[in-house]
Tab-separated table of N, CA and C in Angstrom:
chain	number	residue	atom	x	y	z
A	1	MET	N	99.008	53.507	24.226
A	1	MET	CA	98.100	52.463	23.794
A	1	MET	C	97.280	52.975	22.602
A	2	THR	N	96.885	52.044	21.782
A	2	THR	CA	96.117	52.363	20.588
A	2	THR	C	94.739	51.729	20.693
A	3	TYR	N	93.744	52.447	20.189
A	3	TYR	CA	92.380	51.923	20.128
A	3	TYR	C	92.193	51.254	18.773
A	4	PHE	N	91.566	50.066	18.776
A	4	PHE	CA	91.294	49.347	17.535
A	4	PHE	C	89.805	49.087	17.438
A	5	LEU	N	89.188	49.636	16.422
A	5	LEU	CA	87.775	49.430	16.168
A	5	LEU	C	87.653	48.330	15.121
A	6	ILE	N	86.971	47.260	15.487
A	6	ILE	CA	86.846	46.100	14.595
A	6	ILE	C	85.388	45.928	14.192
A	7	GLU	N	85.185	45.796	12.907
A	7	GLU	CA	83.882	45.441	12.356
A	7	GLU	C	84.060	44.055	11.746
A	8	HIS	N	83.435	43.059	12.355
A	8	HIS	CA	83.660	41.664	11.965
A	8	HIS	C	82.357	41.005	11.546
A	9	ASN	N	82.351	40.443	10.352
A	9	ASN	CA	81.191	39.701	9.865
A	9	ASN	C	81.415	38.226	10.171
A	10	ARG	N	80.607	37.687	11.067
A	10	ARG	CA	80.764	36.283	11.476
A	10	ARG	C	80.491	35.316	10.331
A	11	ARG	N	79.587	35.663	9.466
A	11	ARG	CA	79.224	34.776	8.353
A	11	ARG	C	80.379	34.623	7.366
A	12	SER	N	80.960	35.725	6.965
A	12	SER	CA	82.027	35.672	5.953
A	12	SER	C	83.419	35.542	6.570
A	13	GLY	N	83.554	35.935	7.841
A	13	GLY	CA	84.865	35.928	8.481
A	13	GLY	C	85.675	37.182	8.194
A	14	ALA	N	85.108	38.091	7.419
A	14	ALA	CA	85.828	39.318	7.054
A	14	ALA	C	85.838	40.304	8.219
A	15	SER	N	86.975	40.951	8.405
A	15	SER	CA	87.111	41.969	9.445
A	15	SER	C	87.727	43.221	8.862
A	16	ARG	N	87.265	44.355	9.373
A	16	ARG	CA	87.869	45.640	9.025
A	16	ARG	C	88.353	46.253	10.336
A	17	VAL	N	89.627	46.614	10.381
A	17	VAL	CA	90.226	47.179	11.587
A	17	VAL	C	90.641	48.614	11.295
A	18	THR	N	90.209	49.518	12.195
A	18	THR	CA	90.607	50.917	12.095
A	18	THR	C	91.279	51.275	13.421
A	19	SER	N	92.455	51.883	13.343
A	19	SER	CA	93.162	52.237	14.577
A	19	SER	C	93.044	53.732	14.844
A	20	PHE	N	93.039	54.064	16.139
A	20	PHE	CA	92.941	55.449	16.600
A	20	PHE	C	93.921	55.647	17.749
A	21	GLU	N	94.435	56.832	17.851
A	21	GLU	CA	95.353	57.147	18.942
A	21	GLU	C	94.650	57.871	20.096
A	22	ASP	N	93.362	58.176	19.912
A	22	ASP	CA	92.663	58.920	20.959
A	22	ASP	C	91.261	58.355	21.161
A	23	ARG	N	90.501	59.007	21.998
A	23	ARG	CA	89.169	58.515	22.363
A	23	ARG	C	88.109	58.726	21.288
A	24	GLU	N	88.515	59.299	20.177
A	24	GLU	CA	87.583	59.412	19.057
A	24	GLU	C	87.048	58.027	18.690
A	25	ALA	N	87.831	57.014	19.000
A	25	ALA	CA	87.450	55.645	18.677
A	25	ALA	C	86.117	55.266	19.311
A	26	SER	N	85.880	55.679	20.544
A	26	SER	CA	84.627	55.311	21.203
A	26	SER	C	83.428	55.974	20.526
A	27	LEU	N	83.606	57.185	20.038
A	27	LEU	CA	82.523	57.844	19.297
A	27	LEU	C	82.257	57.123	17.982
A	28	ARG	N	83.330	56.722	17.309
A	28	ARG	CA	83.181	55.982	16.045
A	28	ARG	C	82.496	54.636	16.292
A	29	GLU	N	82.843	53.995	17.432
A	29	GLU	CA	82.212	52.714	17.766
A	29	GLU	C	80.701	52.900	17.932
A	30	LEU	N	80.302	53.912	18.685
A	30	LEU	CA	78.871	54.164	18.889
A	30	LEU	C	78.163	54.433	17.570
A	31	ASN	N	78.767	55.252	16.726
A	31	ASN	CA	78.174	55.545	15.411
A	31	ASN	C	78.039	54.288	14.562
A	32	LEU	N	79.075	53.466	14.583
A	32	LEU	CA	79.059	52.246	13.782
A	32	LEU	C	77.995	51.283	14.301
A	33	ARG	N	77.887	51.159	15.624
A	33	ARG	CA	76.860	50.287	16.201
A	33	ARG	C	75.457	50.720	15.784
A	34	GLU	N	75.242	52.019	15.676
A	34	GLU	CA	73.928	52.536	15.284
A	34	GLU	C	73.635	52.304	13.805
A	35	THR	N	74.671	52.254	12.976
A	35	THR	CA	74.450	52.132	11.536
A	35	THR	C	74.499	50.696	11.015
A	36	VAL	N	75.170	49.809	11.726
A	36	VAL	CA	75.270	48.416	11.267
A	36	VAL	C	73.955	47.707	11.573
A	37	ARG	N	73.332	47.188	10.540
A	37	ARG	CA	72.034	46.517	10.694
A	37	ARG	C	72.138	44.995	10.545
A	38	ASP	N	73.275	44.513	10.141
A	38	ASP	CA	73.468	43.082	9.917
A	38	ASP	C	73.696	42.399	11.262
A	39	LYS	N	72.797	41.473	11.624
A	39	LYS	CA	72.909	40.792	12.920
A	39	LYS	C	74.135	39.879	13.003
A	40	ASP	N	74.749	39.578	11.875
A	40	ASP	CA	75.957	38.751	11.859
A	40	ASP	C	77.236	39.576	11.947
A	41	THR	N	77.106	40.876	12.180
A	41	THR	CA	78.275	41.751	12.261
A	41	THR	C	78.493	42.214	13.689
A	42	ASP	N	79.701	41.990	14.177
A	42	ASP	CA	80.111	42.467	15.498
A	42	ASP	C	80.869	43.772	15.340
A	43	VAL	N	80.641	44.686	16.259
A	43	VAL	CA	81.412	45.926	16.333
A	43	VAL	C	82.084	45.914	17.700
A	44	VAL	N	83.424	45.937	17.692
A	44	VAL	CA	84.187	45.776	18.928
A	44	VAL	C	85.268	46.841	19.003
A	45	LEU	N	85.444	47.402	20.181
A	45	LEU	CA	86.524	48.356	20.413
A	45	LEU	C	87.491	47.752	21.421
A	46	LEU	N	88.752	47.631	21.015
A	46	LEU	CA	89.791	47.064	21.872
A	46	LEU	C	90.918	48.077	22.042
A	47	ILE	N	91.625	47.963	23.145
A	47	ILE	CA	92.792	48.812	23.393
A	47	ILE	C	93.993	47.885	23.575
A	48	ALA	N	95.051	48.158	22.823
A	48	ALA	CA	96.244	47.312	22.899
A	48	ALA	C	97.461	48.111	22.442
A	49	GLU	N	98.615	47.512	22.650
A	49	GLU	CA	99.854	48.155	22.200
A	49	GLU	C	100.013	48.070	20.692
A	50	SER	N	99.455	47.000	20.092
A	50	SER	CA	99.609	46.836	18.651
A	50	SER	C	98.501	45.962	18.089
A	51	GLU	N	98.305	46.052	16.792
A	51	GLU	CA	97.330	45.185	16.135
A	51	GLU	C	97.774	43.731	16.227
A	52	ALA	N	99.068	43.509	16.208
A	52	ALA	CA	99.577	42.136	16.344
A	52	ALA	C	99.102	41.516	17.654
A	53	ASN	N	99.073	42.309	18.713
A	53	ASN	CA	98.605	41.800	20.004
A	53	ASN	C	97.140	41.389	19.952
A	54	ILE	N	96.292	42.209	19.332
A	54	ILE	CA	94.877	41.830	19.295
A	54	ILE	C	94.636	40.647	18.359
A	55	ARG	N	95.497	40.482	17.377
A	55	ARG	CA	95.370	39.303	16.512
A	55	ARG	C	95.679	38.026	17.296
A	56	ILE	N	96.516	38.127	18.305
A	56	ILE	CA	96.835	36.975	19.154
A	56	ILE	C	95.750	36.768	20.209
A	57	THR	N	95.329	37.855	20.865
A	57	THR	CA	94.371	37.722	21.964
A	57	THR	C	92.926	37.564	21.515
A	58	HIS	N	92.596	37.984	20.304
A	58	HIS	CA	91.227	37.909	19.791
A	58	HIS	C	91.211	37.300	18.384
A	59	PRO	N	91.696	36.068	18.233
A	59	PRO	CA	91.828	35.486	16.888
A	59	PRO	C	90.505	35.288	16.163
A	60	ARG	N	89.402	35.216	16.892
A	60	ARG	CA	88.126	34.965	16.209
A	60	ARG	C	87.757	36.079	15.235
A	61	TYR	N	88.311	37.264	15.444
A	61	TYR	CA	88.024	38.368	14.529
A	61	TYR	C	88.911	38.341	13.290
A	62	PHE	N	89.886	37.443	13.274
A	62	PHE	CA	90.853	37.426	12.172
A	62	PHE	C	90.975	36.062	11.501
A	63	SER	N	90.168	35.125	11.940
A	63	SER	CA	90.212	33.784	11.358
A	63	SER	C	88.833	33.416	10.846
A	64	SER	N	88.812	32.577	9.857
A	64	SER	CA	87.525	32.110	9.348
A	64	SER	C	86.943	31.111	10.346
A	65	GLU	N	85.651	30.849	10.223
A	65	GLU	CA	84.980	29.902	11.108
A	65	GLU	C	85.621	28.524	10.988
A	66	GLU	N	85.957	28.133	9.777
A	66	GLU	CA	86.566	26.829	9.550
A	66	GLU	C	87.901	26.719	10.273
A	67	THR	N	88.708	27.766	10.211
A	67	THR	CA	90.001	27.766	10.900
A	67	THR	C	89.806	27.647	12.401
A	68	LEU	N	88.838	28.381	12.943
A	68	LEU	CA	88.578	28.318	14.378
A	68	LEU	C	88.108	26.928	14.799
A	69	LEU	N	87.247	26.302	14.001
A	69	LEU	CA	86.798	24.951	14.323
A	69	LEU	C	87.956	23.967	14.297
A	70	ASN	N	88.841	24.109	13.309
A	70	ASN	CA	90.012	23.237	13.239
A	70	ASN	C	90.909	23.419	14.455
A	71	GLU	N	91.102	24.676	14.879
A	71	GLU	CA	91.913	24.939	16.058
A	71	GLU	C	91.270	24.364	17.307
A	72	ALA	N	89.955	24.480	17.428
A	72	ALA	CA	89.242	23.940	18.586
A	72	ALA	C	89.366	22.420	18.629
A	73	GLU	N	89.235	21.784	17.475
A	73	GLU	CA	89.380	20.331	17.411
A	73	GLU	C	90.799	19.909	17.797
A	74	SER	N	91.778	20.664	17.364
A	74	SER	CA	93.160	20.368	17.704
A	74	SER	C	93.399	20.498	19.206
A	75	ILE	N	92.851	21.533	19.802
A	75	ILE	CA	92.988	21.729	21.248
A	75	ILE	C	92.306	20.592	21.998
A	76	ALA	N	91.113	20.200	21.555
A	76	ALA	CA	90.392	19.098	22.201
A	76	ALA	C	91.185	17.802	22.099
A	77	ALA	N	91.789	17.544	20.945
A	77	ALA	CA	92.589	16.326	20.765
A	77	ALA	C	93.798	16.333	21.692
A	78	ARG	N	94.447	17.487	21.829
A	78	ARG	CA	95.598	17.569	22.740
A	78	ARG	C	95.170	17.378	24.184
A	79	ALA	N	93.998	17.891	24.552
A	79	ALA	CA	93.487	17.722	25.914
A	79	ALA	C	93.214	16.243	26.186
A	80	ASP	N	92.630	15.547	25.214
A	80	ASP	CA	92.380	14.111	25.371
A	80	ASP	C	93.684	13.342	25.513
A	81	ALA	N	94.674	13.716	24.728
A	81	ALA	CA	95.982	13.058	24.818
A	81	ALA	C	96.616	13.297	26.188
A	82	ALA	N	96.485	14.495	26.705
A	82	ALA	CA	97.045	14.813	28.018
A	82	ALA	C	96.355	14.002	29.108
A	83	LYS	N	95.035	13.831	28.994
A	83	LYS	CA	94.301	13.008	29.970
A	83	LYS	C	94.804	11.569	29.930
A	84	GLY	N	95.016	11.063	28.724
A	84	GLY	CA	95.531	9.703	28.579
A	84	GLY	C	96.904	9.547	29.207
A	85	LEU	N	97.773	10.521	29.019
A	85	LEU	CA	99.106	10.465	29.631
A	85	LEU	C	99.015	10.502	31.151
A	86	ARG	N	98.110	11.332	31.683
A	86	ARG	CA	97.933	11.393	33.136
A	86	ARG	C	97.504	10.042	33.683
A	87	ARG	N	96.597	9.369	32.988
A	87	ARG	CA	96.139	8.044	33.424
A	87	ARG	C	97.302	7.051	33.430
A	88	LEU	N	98.134	7.111	32.387
A	88	LEU	CA	99.288	6.203	32.336
A	88	LEU	C	100.245	6.465	33.489
A	89	VAL	N	100.481	7.721	33.794
A	89	VAL	CA	101.372	8.085	34.893
A	89	VAL	C	100.785	7.603	36.217
A	90	GLU	N	99.487	7.791	36.401
A	90	GLU	CA	98.834	7.346	37.627
A	90	GLU	C	98.931	5.834	37.777
A	91	LEU	N	98.718	5.109	36.697
A	91	LEU	CA	98.818	3.644	36.745
A	91	LEU	C	100.247	3.221	37.052
A	92	ASP	N	101.204	3.912	36.481
A	92	ASP	CA	102.616	3.590	36.692
A	92	ASP	C	103.035	3.855	38.121
A	93	GLU	N	102.446	4.826	38.778
A	93	GLU	CA	102.826	5.187	40.138
A	93	GLU	C	102.193	4.308	41.192
A	94	LYS	N	101.150	3.548	40.835
A	94	LYS	CA	100.499	2.665	41.813
A	94	LYS	C	101.385	1.446	42.075
A	95	PRO	N	101.428	1.034	43.348
A	95	PRO	CA	102.268	-0.137	43.683
A	95	PRO	C	101.718	-1.436	43.170
């Protein structure tokens, strides 16, 4: 497994990812947390098999705010459509 240290600026959407093969990552995370003064910056340490995996499981660190809002709206629209289909099925099944 690989350690991924992410420094993510929520305002700009920019992320910097540094990978480590050992526990040095946790020391770097602590140091970075102590030095980052911007309240809009997240410092996160993740463990995964690959960076591709964390890009899938933690997309907020790799997408802009606008992209995330668009994805959320799309998910909400699909959920509403699914509710509508369930209602139609329920009505169809009633005698």
